[in-house]
PDB file of N, CA and C in Angstrom:
ATOM      1  N   UNK A  50       0.837  -0.952  -0.256  1.00 67.00           N
ATOM      2  CA  UNK A  50       0.172   0.269  -0.143  1.00 67.00           C
ATOM      3  C   UNK A  50       0.751   1.379  -0.171  1.00 67.00           C
ATOM      4  N   UNK A  51      -0.001   2.115  -0.310  1.00 69.00           N
ATOM      5  CA  UNK A  51       1.113   3.801  -0.214  1.00 69.00           C
ATOM      6  C   UNK A  51       1.328   3.991   1.542  1.00 69.00           C
ATOM      7  N   UNK A  52       0.867   3.434   2.392  1.00 65.00           N
ATOM      8  CA  UNK A  52       1.099   3.566   3.434  1.00 65.00           C
ATOM      9  C   UNK A  52       2.406   3.396   3.799  1.00 65.00           C
ATOM     10  N   UNK A  53       2.378   1.897   3.405  1.00 71.00           N
ATOM     11  CA  UNK A  53       3.790   1.092   3.911  1.00 71.00           C
ATOM     12  C   UNK A  53       5.070   1.229   2.705  1.00 71.00           C
ATOM     13  N   UNK A  54       5.079   1.889   2.081  1.00 69.00           N
ATOM     14  CA  UNK A  54       5.950   2.658   0.637  1.00 69.00           C
ATOM     15  C   UNK A  54       7.053   3.105   1.808  1.00 69.00           C
ATOM     16  N   UNK A  55       8.270   2.858   1.316  1.00 76.00           N
ATOM     17  CA  UNK A  55       9.405   3.732   1.889  1.00 76.00           C
ATOM     18  C   UNK A  55       9.681   5.598   1.484  1.00 76.00           C
ATOM     19  N   UNK A  56       9.313   5.373   0.396  1.00 81.00           N
ATOM     20  CA  UNK A  56       9.400   7.159   0.321  1.00 81.00           C
ATOM     21  C   UNK A  56       8.098   7.686  -0.376  1.00 81.00           C
ATOM     22  N   UNK A  57       7.731   8.510  -0.228  1.00 81.00           N
ATOM     23  CA  UNK A  57       6.225   8.505  -1.073  1.00 81.00           C
ATOM     24  C   UNK A  57       6.751   8.396  -2.989  1.00 81.00           C
ATOM     25  N   UNK A  58       7.935   8.570  -3.134  1.00 80.00           N
ATOM     26  CA  UNK A  58       8.317   8.141  -4.567  1.00 80.00           C
ATOM     27  C   UNK A  58       8.003   6.729  -4.900  1.00 80.00           C
ATOM     28  N   UNK A  59       8.009   5.750  -4.104  1.00 80.00           N
ATOM     29  CA  UNK A  59       7.244   4.320  -3.993  1.00 80.00           C
ATOM     30  C   UNK A  59       5.881   4.444  -4.252  1.00 80.00           C
ATOM     31  N   UNK A  60       5.297   5.162  -2.889  1.00 82.00           N
ATOM     32  CA  UNK A  60       4.017   4.964  -2.741  1.00 82.00           C
ATOM     33  C   UNK A  60       2.943   5.870  -3.698  1.00 82.00           C
ATOM     34  N   UNK A  61       2.828   7.387  -2.966  1.00 84.00           N
ATOM     35  CA  UNK A  61       1.847   7.881  -3.584  1.00 84.00           C
ATOM     36  C   UNK A  61       2.452   8.294  -5.356  1.00 84.00           C
ATOM     37  N   UNK A  62       3.410   8.488  -5.591  1.00 84.00           N
ATOM     38  CA  UNK A  62       3.668   9.004  -6.760  1.00 84.00           C
ATOM     39  C   UNK A  62       4.325   7.747  -7.654  1.00 84.00           C
ATOM     40  N   UNK A  63       4.575   6.352  -7.014  1.00 83.00           N
ATOM     41  CA  UNK A  63       5.072   5.496  -7.697  1.00 83.00           C
ATOM     42  C   UNK A  63       4.175   5.170  -9.140  1.00 83.00           C
ATOM     43  N   UNK A  64       3.106   5.755  -9.376  1.00 85.00           N
ATOM     44  CA  UNK A  64       2.734   5.007 -10.570  1.00 85.00           C
ATOM     45  C   UNK A  64       3.409   6.170 -11.784  1.00 85.00           C
ATOM     46  N   UNK A  65       2.970   7.327 -11.000  1.00 86.00           N
ATOM     47  CA  UNK A  65       3.575   8.652 -12.035  1.00 86.00           C
ATOM     48  C   UNK A  65       5.287   8.260 -12.426  1.00 86.00           C
ATOM     49  N   UNK A  66       5.591   7.714 -11.799  1.00 84.00           N
ATOM     50  CA  UNK A  66       7.364   7.797 -12.011  1.00 84.00           C
ATOM     51  C   UNK A  66       7.870   5.964 -12.727  1.00 84.00           C
ATOM     52  N   UNK A  67       6.984   5.405 -12.591  1.00 84.00           N
ATOM     53  CA  UNK A  67       6.775   3.831 -12.618  1.00 84.00           C
ATOM     54  C   UNK A  67       8.205   3.562 -14.123  1.00 84.00           C
ATOM     55  N   UNK A  68       8.246   4.544 -15.494  1.00 88.00           N
ATOM     56  CA  UNK A  68       8.937   4.405 -16.312  1.00 88.00           C
ATOM     57  C   UNK A  68       9.924   4.684 -15.845  1.00 88.00           C
ATOM     58  N   UNK A  69      10.836   5.938 -14.869  1.00 85.00           N
ATOM     59  CA  UNK A  69      11.879   5.876 -13.939  1.00 85.00           C
ATOM     60  C   UNK A  69      12.701   4.842 -13.749  1.00 85.00           C
ATOM     61  N   UNK A  70      11.821   3.863 -13.124  1.00 83.00           N
ATOM     62  CA  UNK A  70      12.462   3.033 -12.206  1.00 83.00           C
ATOM     63  C   UNK A  70      13.722   2.451 -13.162  1.00 83.00           C
ATOM     64  N   UNK A  71      13.471   1.549 -14.239  1.00 84.00           N
ATOM     65  CA  UNK A  71      14.876   1.353 -14.742  1.00 84.00           C
ATOM     66  C   UNK A  71      15.995   2.011 -14.329  1.00 84.00           C
ATOM     67  N   UNK A  72      15.663   3.014 -14.610  1.00 85.00           N
ATOM     68  CA  UNK A  72      17.274   4.187 -14.615  1.00 85.00           C
ATOM     69  C   UNK A  72      17.460   4.480 -13.009  1.00 85.00           C
ATOM     70  N   UNK A  73      16.776   4.188 -11.994  1.00 83.00           N
ATOM     71  CA  UNK A  73      16.899   4.700 -10.993  1.00 83.00           C
ATOM     72  C   UNK A  73      16.824   4.076  -9.790  1.00 83.00           C
ATOM     73  N   UNK A  74      16.659   2.560 -10.216  1.00 87.00           N
ATOM     74  CA  UNK A  74      16.336   2.166  -9.434  1.00 87.00           C
ATOM     75  C   UNK A  74      17.694   1.386  -9.023  1.00 87.00           C
ATOM     76  N   UNK A  75      17.769   0.292  -7.689  1.00 89.00           N
ATOM     77  CA  UNK A  75      18.912  -0.385  -7.685  1.00 89.00           C
ATOM     78  C   UNK A  75      19.470  -1.309  -9.060  1.00 89.00           C
ATOM     79  N   UNK A  76      18.100  -1.854 -10.027  1.00 91.00           N
ATOM     80  CA  UNK A  76      18.809  -2.391 -10.949  1.00 91.00           C
ATOM     81  C   UNK A  76      19.662  -1.258 -12.236  1.00 91.00           C
ATOM     82  N   UNK A  77      18.713  -0.292 -12.087  1.00 91.00           N
ATOM     83  CA  UNK A  77      19.317   1.117 -12.815  1.00 91.00           C
ATOM     84  C   UNK A  77      20.483   1.287 -12.518  1.00 91.00           C
ATOM     85  N   UNK A  78      21.055   1.048 -11.070  1.00 92.00           N
ATOM     86  CA  UNK A  78      22.641   1.494 -11.145  1.00 92.00           C
ATOM     87  C   UNK A  78      23.475   0.984 -11.258  1.00 92.00           C
ATOM     88  N   UNK A  79      23.009  -0.458 -11.371  1.00 94.00           N
ATOM     89  CA  UNK A  79      23.757  -1.756 -11.369  1.00 94.00           C
ATOM     90  C   UNK A  79      24.132  -2.034 -12.642  1.00 94.00           C
ATOM     91  N   UNK A  80      22.903  -1.813 -13.681  1.00 94.00           N
ATOM     92  CA  UNK A  80      23.055  -1.922 -15.039  1.00 94.00           C
ATOM     93  C   UNK A  80      24.200  -0.691 -15.934  1.00 94.00           C
ATOM     94  N   UNK A  81      24.193   0.430 -15.243  1.00 95.00           N
ATOM     95  CA  UNK A  81      24.727   1.254 -15.666  1.00 95.00           C
ATOM     96  C   UNK A  81      26.249   1.559 -15.347  1.00 95.00           C
ATOM     97  N   UNK A  82      26.321   1.263 -14.147  1.00 95.00           N
ATOM     98  CA  UNK A  82      27.698   0.774 -13.457  1.00 95.00           C
ATOM     99  C   UNK A  82      28.565  -0.716 -14.693  1.00 95.00           C
ATOM    100  N   UNK A  83      27.798  -1.420 -14.783  1.00 95.00           N
ATOM    101  CA  UNK A  83      27.930  -2.759 -16.161  1.00 95.00           C
ATOM    102  C   UNK A  83      28.676  -1.859 -16.957  1.00 95.00           C
ATOM    103  N   UNK A  84      27.280  -0.869 -17.859  1.00 95.00           N
ATOM    104  CA  UNK A  84      27.463  -0.207 -19.260  1.00 95.00           C
ATOM    105  C   UNK A  84      29.259   0.290 -18.919  1.00 95.00           C
ATOM    106  N   UNK A  85      29.241   1.017 -18.115  1.00 97.00           N
ATOM    107  CA  UNK A  85      30.591   2.171 -17.740  1.00 97.00           C
ATOM    108  C   UNK A  85      31.528   1.472 -17.816  1.00 97.00           C
ATOM    109  N   UNK A  86      31.883   0.019 -16.867  1.00 96.00           N
ATOM    110  CA  UNK A  86      32.924  -0.789 -17.136  1.00 96.00           C
ATOM    111  C   UNK A  86      33.096  -1.750 -18.926  1.00 96.00           C
ATOM    112  N   UNK A  87      31.919  -2.018 -19.614  1.00 95.00           N
ATOM    113  CA  UNK A  87      32.001  -1.728 -20.408  1.00 95.00           C
ATOM    114  C   UNK A  87      33.046  -1.389 -21.369  1.00 95.00           C
ATOM    115  N   UNK A  88      32.507  -0.188 -21.467  1.00 95.00           N
ATOM    116  CA  UNK A  88      32.905   0.967 -22.256  1.00 95.00           C
ATOM    117  C   UNK A  88      33.975   1.045 -22.031  1.00 95.00           C
ATOM    118  N   UNK A  89      34.610   1.390 -20.584  1.00 96.00           N
ATOM    119  CA  UNK A  89      36.079   1.462 -20.117  1.00 96.00           C
ATOM    120  C   UNK A  89      37.232   0.486 -20.440  1.00 96.00           C
ATOM    121  N   UNK A  90      36.510  -0.807 -20.693  1.00 95.00           N
ATOM    122  CA  UNK A  90      37.592  -1.944 -21.271  1.00 95.00           C
ATOM    123  C   UNK A  90      37.529  -1.564 -22.855  1.00 95.00           C
ATOM    124  N   UNK A  91      36.790  -1.399 -23.341  1.00 96.00           N
ATOM    125  CA  UNK A  91      36.661  -1.111 -24.873  1.00 96.00           C
ATOM    126  C   UNK A  91      38.037   0.143 -25.039  1.00 96.00           C
ATOM    127  N   UNK A  92      37.955   1.177 -23.939  1.00 96.00           N
ATOM    128  CA  UNK A  92      38.657   2.323 -24.348  1.00 96.00           C
ATOM    129  C   UNK A  92      39.957   1.475 -24.204  1.00 96.00           C
ATOM    130  N   UNK A  93      40.155   1.030 -23.406  1.00 96.00           N
ATOM    131  CA  UNK A  93      41.675   0.711 -22.259  1.00 96.00           C
ATOM    132  C   UNK A  93      42.114  -0.375 -23.134  1.00 96.00           C
ATOM    133  N   UNK A  94      41.194  -1.363 -24.075  1.00 96.00           N
ATOM    134  CA  UNK A  94      41.706  -2.484 -25.425  1.00 96.00           C
ATOM    135  C   UNK A  94      42.190  -1.213 -26.605  1.00 96.00           C
ATOM    136  N   UNK A  95      41.631   0.160 -26.693  1.00 95.00           N
ATOM    137  CA  UNK A  95      42.011   0.748 -27.768  1.00 95.00           C
ATOM    138  C   UNK A  95      43.546   1.366 -27.601  1.00 95.00           C
ATOM    139  N   UNK A  96      43.624   1.539 -26.744  1.00 95.00           N
ATOM    140  CA  UNK A  96      45.158   2.082 -26.390  1.00 95.00           C
ATOM    141  C   UNK A  96      46.147   0.923 -26.441  1.00 95.00           C
ATOM    142  N   UNK A  97      47.415   2.033 -26.723  1.00 93.00           N
ATOM    143  CA  UNK A  97      48.457   1.019 -27.542  1.00 93.00           C
ATOM    144  C   UNK A  97      49.231   0.593 -26.215  1.00 93.00           C
ATOM    145  N   UNK A  98      49.374   1.651 -25.326  1.00 92.00           N
ATOM    146  CA  UNK A  98      50.157   1.642 -24.644  1.00 92.00           C
ATOM    147  C   UNK A  98      50.071   0.336 -23.002  1.00 92.00           C
ATOM    148  N   UNK A  99      49.147  -0.418 -23.487  1.00 93.00           N
ATOM    149  CA  UNK A  99      48.862  -1.826 -22.131  1.00 93.00           C
ATOM    150  C   UNK A  99      48.992  -3.066 -22.927  1.00 93.00           C
ATOM    151  N   UNK A 100      49.854  -3.750 -23.429  1.00 91.00           N
ATOM    152  CA  UNK A 100      50.003  -4.708 -23.508  1.00 91.00           C
ATOM    153  C   UNK A 100      49.244  -5.981 -23.249  1.00 91.00           C
ATOM    154  N   UNK A 101      49.075  -5.810 -22.415  1.00 93.00           N
ATOM    155  CA  UNK A 101      48.374  -6.759 -21.571  1.00 93.00           C
ATOM    156  C   UNK A 101      47.218  -6.772 -21.942  1.00 93.00           C
ATOM    157  N   UNK A 102      46.595  -5.651 -22.519  1.00 94.00           N
ATOM    158  CA  UNK A 102      44.979  -6.125 -23.270  1.00 94.00           C
ATOM    159  C   UNK A 102      45.075  -5.840 -24.414  1.00 94.00           C
ATOM    160  N   UNK A 103      45.445  -6.604 -25.386  1.00 93.00           N
ATOM    161  CA  UNK A 103      45.223  -6.016 -27.295  1.00 93.00           C
ATOM    162  C   UNK A 103      43.925  -5.790 -27.420  1.00 93.00           C
ATOM    163  N   UNK A 104      43.740  -5.021 -28.340  1.00 95.00           N
ATOM    164  CA  UNK A 104      42.725  -4.759 -29.103  1.00 95.00           C
ATOM    165  C   UNK A 104      41.913  -5.739 -29.027  1.00 95.00           C
ATOM    166  N   UNK A 105      40.509  -5.356 -29.431  1.00 96.00           N
ATOM    167  CA  UNK A 105      39.061  -6.164 -28.934  1.00 96.00           C
ATOM    168  C   UNK A 105      38.729  -6.527 -30.365  1.00 96.00           C
ATOM    169  N   UNK A 106      38.770  -8.007 -30.523  1.00 95.00           N
ATOM    170  CA  UNK A 106      38.116  -7.947 -32.136  1.00 95.00           C
ATOM    171  C   UNK A 106      36.759  -7.878 -32.300  1.00 95.00           C
ATOM    172  N   UNK A 107      36.325  -7.817 -33.529  1.00 96.00           N
ATOM    173  CA  UNK A 107      34.700  -7.009 -33.753  1.00 96.00           C
ATOM    174  C   UNK A 107      33.790  -8.318 -33.222  1.00 96.00           C
ATOM    175  N   UNK A 108      34.369  -9.541 -32.832  1.00 96.00           N
ATOM    176  CA  UNK A 108      32.975 -10.473 -32.731  1.00 96.00           C
ATOM    177  C   UNK A 108      33.461  -9.910 -30.839  1.00 96.00           C
ATOM    178  N   UNK A 109      34.069  -9.786 -30.362  1.00 95.00           N
ATOM    179  CA  UNK A 109      34.114  -9.898 -28.888  1.00 95.00           C
ATOM    180  C   UNK A 109      33.385  -8.381 -28.405  1.00 95.00           C
ATOM    181  N   UNK A 110      34.009  -7.217 -29.235  1.00 94.00           N
ATOM    182  CA  UNK A 110      32.960  -6.024 -29.427  1.00 94.00           C
ATOM    183  C   UNK A 110      31.299  -5.796 -29.394  1.00 94.00           C
ATOM    184  N   UNK A 111      31.321  -6.946 -30.555  1.00 96.00           N
ATOM    185  CA  UNK A 111      29.805  -7.312 -30.636  1.00 96.00           C
ATOM    186  C   UNK A 111      28.864  -7.990 -29.282  1.00 96.00           C
ATOM    187  N   UNK A 112      29.974  -9.073 -28.746  1.00 95.00           N
ATOM    188  CA  UNK A 112      29.010  -9.741 -27.769  1.00 95.00           C
ATOM    189  C   UNK A 112      29.197  -8.452 -26.611  1.00 95.00           C
ATOM    190  N   UNK A 113      30.206  -7.581 -26.217  1.00 94.00           N
ATOM    191  CA  UNK A 113      30.319  -6.475 -25.526  1.00 94.00           C
ATOM    192  C   UNK A 113      28.872  -5.697 -25.608  1.00 94.00           C
ATOM    193  N   UNK A 114      28.628  -5.016 -26.972  1.00 93.00           N
ATOM    194  CA  UNK A 114      27.442  -4.431 -26.978  1.00 93.00           C
ATOM    195  C   UNK A 114      25.786  -5.601 -26.612  1.00 93.00           C
ATOM    196  N   UNK A 115      26.077  -6.690 -26.953  1.00 94.00           N
ATOM    197  CA  UNK A 115      24.876  -7.545 -26.712  1.00 94.00           C
ATOM    198  C   UNK A 115      24.556  -7.210 -25.027  1.00 94.00           C
ATOM    199  N   UNK A 116      25.991  -7.474 -24.694  1.00 91.00           N
ATOM    200  CA  UNK A 116      26.044  -7.398 -22.978  1.00 91.00           C
ATOM    201  C   UNK A 116      25.052  -6.301 -22.510  1.00 91.00           C
ATOM    202  N   UNK A 117      25.485  -5.291 -22.844  1.00 85.00           N
ATOM    203  CA  UNK A 117      24.993  -3.838 -22.801  1.00 85.00           C
ATOM    204  C   UNK A 117      23.712  -4.074 -23.045  1.00 85.00           C
ATOM    205  N   UNK A 118      23.203  -3.929 -24.124  1.00 90.00           N
ATOM    206  CA  UNK A 118      21.591  -3.960 -24.525  1.00 90.00           C
ATOM    207  C   UNK A 118      20.863  -4.620 -23.908  1.00 90.00           C
ATOM    208  N   UNK A 119      20.981  -6.221 -23.645  1.00 94.00           N
ATOM    209  CA  UNK A 119      19.921  -6.899 -22.931  1.00 94.00           C
ATOM    210  C   UNK A 119      20.636  -7.355 -21.229  1.00 94.00           C
ATOM    211  N   UNK A 120      20.980  -6.482 -21.261  1.00 94.00           N
ATOM    212  CA  UNK A 120      21.357  -6.553 -19.167  1.00 94.00           C
ATOM    213  C   UNK A 120      19.643  -6.257 -18.648  1.00 94.00           C
ATOM    214  N   UNK A 121      19.427  -7.571 -18.243  1.00 93.00           N
ATOM    215  CA  UNK A 121      18.392  -7.831 -17.311  1.00 93.00           C
ATOM    216  C   UNK A 121      18.569  -7.974 -15.672  1.00 93.00           C
ATOM    217  N   UNK A 122      17.225  -7.823 -14.920  1.00 93.00           N
ATOM    218  CA  UNK A 122      17.291  -8.217 -13.742  1.00 93.00           C
ATOM    219  C   UNK A 122      17.710  -9.160 -13.339  1.00 93.00           C
ATOM    220  N   UNK A 123      17.754 -10.193 -14.080  1.00 94.00           N
ATOM    221  CA  UNK A 123      18.119 -11.669 -13.534  1.00 94.00           C
ATOM    222  C   UNK A 123      19.944 -11.438 -13.361  1.00 94.00           C
ATOM    223  N   UNK A 124      20.738 -10.316 -14.440  1.00 95.00           N
ATOM    224  CA  UNK A 124      21.796 -10.463 -14.303  1.00 95.00           C
ATOM    225  C   UNK A 124      22.529  -9.122 -13.284  1.00 95.00           C
ATOM    226  N   UNK A 125      21.585  -8.479 -13.043  1.00 94.00           N
ATOM    227  CA  UNK A 125      21.769  -7.269 -11.813  1.00 94.00           C
ATOM    228  C   UNK A 125      22.034  -8.679 -10.759  1.00 94.00           C
ATOM    229  N   UNK A 126      21.101  -9.158 -10.262  1.00 94.00           N
ATOM    230  CA  UNK A 126      20.930 -10.245  -9.381  1.00 94.00           C
ATOM    231  C   UNK A 126      22.184 -11.031  -9.223  1.00 94.00           C
ATOM    232  N   UNK A 127      23.045 -11.398 -10.250  1.00 95.00           N
ATOM    233  CA  UNK A 127      24.223 -12.106 -10.042  1.00 95.00           C
ATOM    234  C   UNK A 127      25.402 -11.278  -9.742  1.00 95.00           C
ATOM    235  N   UNK A 128      25.071 -10.200 -10.333  1.00 93.00           N
ATOM    236  CA  UNK A 128      25.908  -9.043  -9.764  1.00 93.00           C
ATOM    237  C   UNK A 128      26.327  -8.762  -8.495  1.00 93.00           C
ATOM    238  N   UNK A 129      25.191  -8.607  -7.529  1.00 90.00           N
ATOM    239  CA  UNK A 129      24.750  -8.820  -6.356  1.00 90.00           C
ATOM    240  C   UNK A 129      25.360  -9.877  -5.648  1.00 90.00           C
ATOM    241  N   UNK A 130      25.249 -10.939  -6.128  1.00 92.00           N
ATOM    242  CA  UNK A 130      25.570 -11.961  -5.501  1.00 92.00           C
ATOM    243  C   UNK A 130      26.660 -12.452  -5.434  1.00 92.00           C
ATOM    244  N   UNK A 131      27.659 -11.611  -6.859  1.00 90.00           N
ATOM    245  CA  UNK A 131      29.120 -12.200  -6.917  1.00 90.00           C
ATOM    246  C   UNK A 131      30.168 -11.351  -6.068  1.00 90.00           C
ATOM    247  N   UNK A 132      29.514 -10.340  -5.655  1.00 69.00           N
ATOM    248  CA  UNK A 132      30.449  -9.068  -4.667  1.00 69.00           C
ATOM    249  C   UNK A 132      30.607  -9.480  -3.656  1.00 69.00           C
TER     250      UNK A 132
END
């Protein structure tokens, strides 16, 4: 019920803010952290000065893009339990 919500954002304003949950929820926080880490990995792999991380081939870059596009709540749960 609205009265048992943690904040008015969850309670009385919940229906008006439902579209934002994907972005501002715990899931959203984890999703965006993963996206930043994936982009950082791509950037580091593009630098010549890191011999331990060779450039990523097209297949790996496609896999990274797929991970970012299809990140699910189940993926976020796995991140939480792995940490």
